[in-house]
Tab-separated table of C-alpha atoms in Angstrom:
chain	number	residue	atom	x	y	z
V	1	MET	CA	87.218	87.918	142.113
V	2	THR	CA	84.527	88.205	139.135
V	3	PRO	CA	81.340	85.819	139.399
V	4	ASN	CA	81.802	82.015	138.378
V	5	MET	CA	85.316	82.480	138.904
V	6	THR	CA	86.860	80.188	141.650
V	7	ARG	CA	89.809	80.406	144.017
V	8	ILE	CA	91.839	78.459	141.867
V	9	ASP	CA	90.791	80.412	138.937
V	10	ALA	CA	92.139	83.498	140.258
V	11	LYS	CA	94.984	82.195	141.480
V	12	PHE	CA	96.587	81.011	138.135
V	13	ALA	CA	95.239	84.804	136.979
V	14	GLU	CA	97.267	86.085	139.507
V	15	LEU	CA	100.441	83.994	138.787
V	16	LYS	CA	100.091	84.797	135.312
V	17	THR	CA	100.622	88.284	136.216
V	18	GLN	CA	103.231	87.637	137.919
V	19	GLY	CA	104.880	85.200	135.673
V	20	LYS	CA	105.256	82.492	138.024
V	21	LYS	CA	104.778	78.907	137.912
V	22	ALA	CA	102.179	77.366	140.308
V	23	PHE	CA	102.967	75.409	143.579
V	24	VAL	CA	100.857	72.809	144.063
V	25	SER	CA	101.253	70.573	148.124
V	26	TYR	CA	99.484	67.653	148.511
V	27	ILE	CA	98.850	66.639	152.461
V	28	MET	CA	96.085	63.981	153.556
V	29	ALA	CA	93.797	65.225	155.891
V	30	GLY	CA	93.883	63.674	159.240
V	31	ASP	CA	97.395	62.249	159.049
V	32	PRO	CA	98.880	61.828	161.561
V	33	ASN	CA	95.947	63.572	163.725
V	34	ILE	CA	93.712	65.879	162.930
V	35	ALA	CA	95.864	68.868	164.590
V	36	THR	CA	98.932	67.958	163.375
V	37	SER	CA	97.643	67.647	159.965
V	38	LEU	CA	95.778	70.967	160.280
V	39	GLU	CA	99.107	73.209	161.711
V	40	VAL	CA	101.007	71.597	158.588
V	41	MET	CA	97.748	72.967	156.459
V	42	LYS	CA	97.803	76.278	157.605
V	43	GLY	CA	101.082	77.175	157.207
V	44	LEU	CA	101.777	75.782	153.832
V	45	PRO	CA	100.610	79.084	152.233
V	46	ALA	CA	103.370	80.564	154.044
V	47	ALA	CA	105.888	78.310	152.677
V	48	GLY	CA	104.876	79.406	149.490
V	49	VAL	CA	101.832	76.686	148.338
V	50	ASP	CA	100.124	78.138	145.631
V	51	ILE	CA	97.109	75.447	145.800
V	52	ILE	CA	96.891	73.028	148.777
V	53	GLU	CA	95.579	69.507	147.515
V	54	LEU	CA	93.719	67.772	150.359
V	55	GLY	CA	93.692	64.064	150.763
V	56	LEU	CA	90.821	62.463	151.731
V	57	PRO	CA	91.330	59.298	153.387
V	58	PHE	CA	89.502	56.176	151.524
V	59	THR	CA	90.328	52.161	152.429
V	60	ASP	CA	91.615	51.545	148.835
V	61	PRO	CA	93.222	54.326	147.241
V	62	MET	CA	93.977	52.599	143.932
V	63	ALA	CA	96.002	55.623	142.082
V	64	ASP	CA	98.299	55.723	145.336
V	65	GLY	CA	101.594	54.193	145.980
V	66	PRO	CA	102.724	52.934	149.631
V	67	THR	CA	103.476	56.457	151.210
V	68	ILE	CA	99.680	58.188	150.520
V	69	GLN	CA	98.165	54.330	151.387
V	70	LEU	CA	99.916	54.473	154.743
V	71	ALA	CA	98.867	58.161	155.036
V	72	GLY	CA	95.521	56.991	154.580
V	73	GLN	CA	95.788	54.428	156.983
V	74	ARG	CA	97.012	56.682	159.532
V	75	ALA	CA	94.546	59.338	159.044
V	76	LEU	CA	91.641	56.276	159.145
V	77	ASN	CA	93.227	55.145	162.541
V	78	ALA	CA	93.000	58.628	163.899
V	79	GLY	CA	89.523	58.756	163.656
V	80	MET	CA	89.265	60.635	159.968
V	81	THR	CA	85.814	61.140	158.167
V	82	LEU	CA	84.821	63.285	155.362
V	83	LYS	CA	82.819	65.450	157.381
V	84	LYS	CA	86.146	66.023	159.516
V	85	THR	CA	87.957	66.908	156.708
V	86	LEU	CA	85.255	69.059	155.161
V	87	ALA	CA	85.384	70.373	158.690
V	88	MET	CA	89.343	70.830	158.906
V	89	ALA	CA	88.765	72.802	155.762
V	90	ALA	CA	86.312	74.652	157.012
V	91	GLU	CA	88.910	75.578	160.132
V	92	PHE	CA	91.503	76.597	157.708
V	93	ARG	CA	89.089	78.941	156.441
V	94	ASN	CA	88.881	80.537	159.078
V	95	THR	CA	92.372	82.459	158.559
V	96	ASP	CA	92.832	82.341	155.162
V	97	ASP	CA	90.064	83.004	152.545
V	98	THR	CA	92.212	83.012	149.509
V	99	THR	CA	94.097	79.774	149.255
V	100	PRO	CA	92.855	77.304	146.928
V	101	ILE	CA	91.491	74.328	148.302
V	102	VAL	CA	91.428	70.981	145.728
V	103	LEU	CA	89.823	67.948	147.623
V	104	MET	CA	91.393	64.764	146.558
V	105	GLY	CA	90.045	61.360	146.737
V	106	TYR	CA	87.865	58.634	145.497
V	107	TYR	CA	84.178	58.128	145.030
V	108	ASN	CA	83.048	56.071	147.685
V	109	PRO	CA	82.766	58.406	150.680
V	110	ILE	CA	81.282	61.184	148.389
V	111	TYR	CA	78.472	58.439	146.853
V	112	ASN	CA	77.860	57.312	150.733
V	113	HIS	CA	77.494	61.377	151.729
V	114	GLY	CA	74.811	61.509	148.979
V	115	VAL	CA	76.225	63.947	146.093
V	116	ASP	CA	73.806	67.036	146.192
V	117	ALA	CA	74.553	67.046	150.386
V	118	PHE	CA	78.255	66.852	149.423
V	119	LEU	CA	78.329	69.749	147.304
V	120	VAL	CA	76.862	72.005	149.515
V	121	ASP	CA	78.814	70.759	152.164
V	122	ALA	CA	81.863	70.912	150.513
V	123	LYS	CA	80.855	74.894	149.312
V	124	ALA	CA	80.496	75.805	152.982
V	125	ALA	CA	83.650	74.427	154.085
V	126	GLY	CA	85.783	76.702	151.333
V	127	ILE	CA	86.312	73.729	149.254
V	128	ASP	CA	87.260	74.787	145.644
V	129	GLY	CA	87.173	71.961	143.064
V	130	LEU	CA	87.670	67.930	143.113
V	131	ILE	CA	89.945	65.517	142.044
V	132	VAL	CA	88.123	61.726	142.069
V	133	VAL	CA	90.587	59.289	140.242
V	134	ASP	CA	88.201	56.526	140.119
V	135	LEU	CA	85.375	58.567	138.016
V	136	PRO	CA	86.041	58.464	134.043
V	137	PRO	CA	84.227	60.974	131.742
V	138	GLU	CA	81.832	58.760	130.974
V	139	GLU	CA	80.632	58.735	134.774
V	140	ASP	CA	80.192	63.078	134.386
V	141	ASP	CA	76.956	63.106	135.262
V	142	GLU	CA	77.453	61.358	138.633
V	143	LEU	CA	79.599	64.279	139.862
V	144	CYS	CA	81.640	66.281	137.717
V	145	ILE	CA	78.752	67.912	135.827
V	146	PRO	CA	77.032	68.382	139.544
V	147	ALA	CA	80.304	70.017	140.645
V	148	GLN	CA	80.515	72.198	137.842
V	149	LYS	CA	77.063	73.711	138.360
V	150	ALA	CA	77.734	73.851	142.157
V	151	GLY	CA	80.586	76.583	141.576
V	152	LEU	CA	83.949	73.783	142.363
V	153	ASN	CA	86.218	72.844	139.864
V	154	PHE	CA	86.578	69.167	138.583
V	155	ILE	CA	90.099	68.527	137.926
V	156	ARG	CA	90.575	65.778	135.544
V	157	LEU	CA	94.077	63.498	135.393
V	158	ALA	CA	95.961	62.923	132.150
V	159	THR	CA	98.565	60.531	132.083
V	160	PRO	CA	101.030	59.147	129.482
V	161	THR	CA	98.895	56.657	128.124
V	162	THR	CA	96.165	59.278	127.528
V	163	ASP	CA	96.485	59.257	123.734
V	164	ASP	CA	94.841	61.429	120.981
V	165	ALA	CA	91.936	59.931	120.500
V	166	ARG	CA	90.811	59.811	124.509
V	167	LEU	CA	92.562	63.323	125.192
V	168	PRO	CA	89.320	65.618	124.016
V	169	LYS	CA	87.379	62.979	126.543
V	170	VAL	CA	89.185	63.713	129.318
V	171	LEU	CA	89.600	67.186	128.627
V	172	GLN	CA	85.901	68.145	127.912
V	173	ASN	CA	84.318	68.905	130.888
V	174	THR	CA	87.526	69.474	132.784
V	175	SER	CA	88.413	73.177	134.511
V	176	GLY	CA	90.548	74.521	137.298
V	177	PHE	CA	93.679	72.722	135.772
V	178	VAL	CA	94.558	69.498	134.235
V	179	TYR	CA	96.712	67.506	136.410
V	180	TYR	CA	99.147	65.284	134.014
V	181	VAL	CA	100.773	62.651	136.014
V	182	SER	CA	104.371	62.396	135.105
V	183	VAL	CA	104.616	58.175	135.523
V	184	THR	CA	102.822	55.805	134.465
V	185	GLY	CA	101.814	53.727	137.903
V	186	VAL	CA	101.148	55.252	141.685
V	187	THR	CA	102.220	58.503	143.393
V	188	GLY	CA	105.312	57.982	144.785
V	189	SER	CA	106.837	55.253	142.355
V	190	ALA	CA	109.108	56.779	139.959
V	191	GLU	CA	111.081	60.495	139.317
V	192	ALA	CA	109.375	62.079	136.847
V	193	GLN	CA	111.317	63.147	133.591
V	194	THR	CA	111.470	66.836	131.882
V	195	SER	CA	112.325	65.306	128.525
V	196	ASP	CA	109.424	62.876	129.186
V	197	VAL	CA	107.259	65.924	130.277
V	198	THR	CA	107.568	68.746	128.110
V	199	PRO	CA	106.404	67.007	125.005
V	200	GLU	CA	103.232	65.454	126.644
V	201	VAL	CA	102.484	69.093	128.252
V	202	ALA	CA	102.697	70.826	124.766
V	203	ARG	CA	100.533	68.039	123.659
V	204	ILE	CA	97.612	68.655	125.938
V	205	LYS	CA	97.896	72.456	126.208
V	206	ALA	CA	97.502	72.387	122.406
V	207	LYS	CA	93.988	71.347	123.210
V	208	THR	CA	93.089	73.228	125.822
V	209	ASP	CA	93.455	76.988	127.562
V	210	ILE	CA	93.281	75.285	130.982
V	211	PRO	CA	96.694	75.155	132.851
V	212	VAL	CA	98.344	72.053	133.150
V	213	ILE	CA	99.963	71.047	136.447
V	214	VAL	CA	102.744	68.047	136.553
V	215	GLY	CA	102.626	65.832	139.505
V	216	PHE	CA	103.560	62.396	140.495
V	217	GLY	CA	107.555	61.705	140.824
V	218	VAL	CA	108.552	65.266	141.939
V	219	ASN	CA	110.514	64.883	145.097
V	220	THR	CA	113.325	67.646	145.318
V	221	PRO	CA	113.315	71.731	144.482
V	222	GLU	CA	115.378	70.683	141.739
V	223	LYS	CA	113.032	68.475	140.140
V	224	ALA	CA	110.019	71.015	140.971
V	225	GLU	CA	111.815	74.179	139.472
V	226	ALA	CA	112.665	71.475	136.131
V	227	ILE	CA	108.993	70.012	136.108
V	228	ALA	CA	107.540	73.201	136.889
V	229	GLY	CA	109.638	74.997	133.972
V	230	ALA	CA	108.222	72.209	130.899
V	231	ALA	CA	103.913	72.901	132.565
V	232	ASP	CA	102.376	75.596	134.159
V	233	GLY	CA	103.471	74.398	137.247
V	234	THR	CA	103.827	71.033	139.320
V	235	VAL	CA	102.358	69.191	142.483
V	236	VAL	CA	104.567	67.644	145.503
V	237	GLY	CA	102.676	64.657	147.436
V	238	SER	CA	104.475	61.466	148.622
V	239	ALA	CA	107.798	63.587	149.685
V	240	ILE	CA	105.754	65.995	151.763
V	241	VAL	CA	103.683	62.923	153.549
V	242	SER	CA	107.251	61.086	154.028
V	243	GLN	CA	108.506	64.048	156.370
V	244	ILE	CA	104.897	63.786	158.390
V	245	ALA	CA	105.300	60.146	158.446
V	246	ALA	CA	108.793	60.238	159.831
V	247	GLY	CA	107.340	62.631	162.559
V	248	ILE	CA	109.235	65.433	161.953
V	249	PRO	CA	108.667	68.766	162.992
V	250	VAL	CA	105.492	70.761	161.612
V	251	ALA	CA	107.902	73.983	161.193
V	252	GLU	CA	110.680	71.414	159.762
V	253	VAL	CA	107.836	70.085	157.397
V	254	LEU	CA	107.027	73.391	156.596
V	255	ALA	CA	110.733	74.660	155.566
V	256	PHE	CA	111.200	71.381	153.294
V	257	VAL	CA	107.884	72.862	151.719
V	258	LYS	CA	109.483	76.017	151.151
V	259	THR	CA	112.586	74.764	149.390
V	260	LEU	CA	110.036	73.002	146.730
V	261	ALA	CA	107.588	76.158	146.346
V	262	ASP	CA	111.089	78.539	145.689
V	263	GLY	CA	112.115	76.027	143.737
V	264	ALA	CA	108.842	75.899	141.342
V	265	HIS	CA	109.173	79.696	141.838
V	266	ARG	CA	112.117	79.813	140.250
V	267	ALA	CA	111.125	78.259	136.936
């Protein structure tokens, strides 16, 4: 990697040379407990996952539907905290120094930890990027700009309601990738439709060179292939979290993840 290049940047550069789309998987840190969660996380790269989105459990996850909400509650009930989430990432880094980790969550736990201390600790734990869904661009001085200075990508969400007037503001300090939310509403609430996603991704890509990844409403290998084909890659979260919630053995969860990754990589 060149200086100032994050693992996320390096991963997209590698995928580009291979002519492949990115497959991003989301899991909730500590769900249903730290040991199982870490076992799943460690198995994701071999299952074809290019970037891991690690959910930071929070009591009031306003962008998430019931599946992710319940995962966060299970994790909190099992004693998961921000410090333990970073420790989980650090443990993962002991055996994998290349797979990017994006920490996805809400500002409150970070604010309580202290922004400066959090950025130092996140960087030391091997976190590469942040998605903090309740910090709009107007609050970039709070975390986004300090995070970029610390060498972390700050990934912003664009949605079907992000119009042409708003889009430049959303993109202005975004790095790593743009996360396009394919449906209006919360995670796991509706299926992504390729016909809706394609023109929206094109609209965003006309304004930025940053990769555009599409998430929300992707739950089958076929859907992963179709949605990845319309963008630079796709994210699957609720469908994987549902398997964990059902108590399905880790090996079977990872086999399911591989079918999704294979779908995205066929695009």
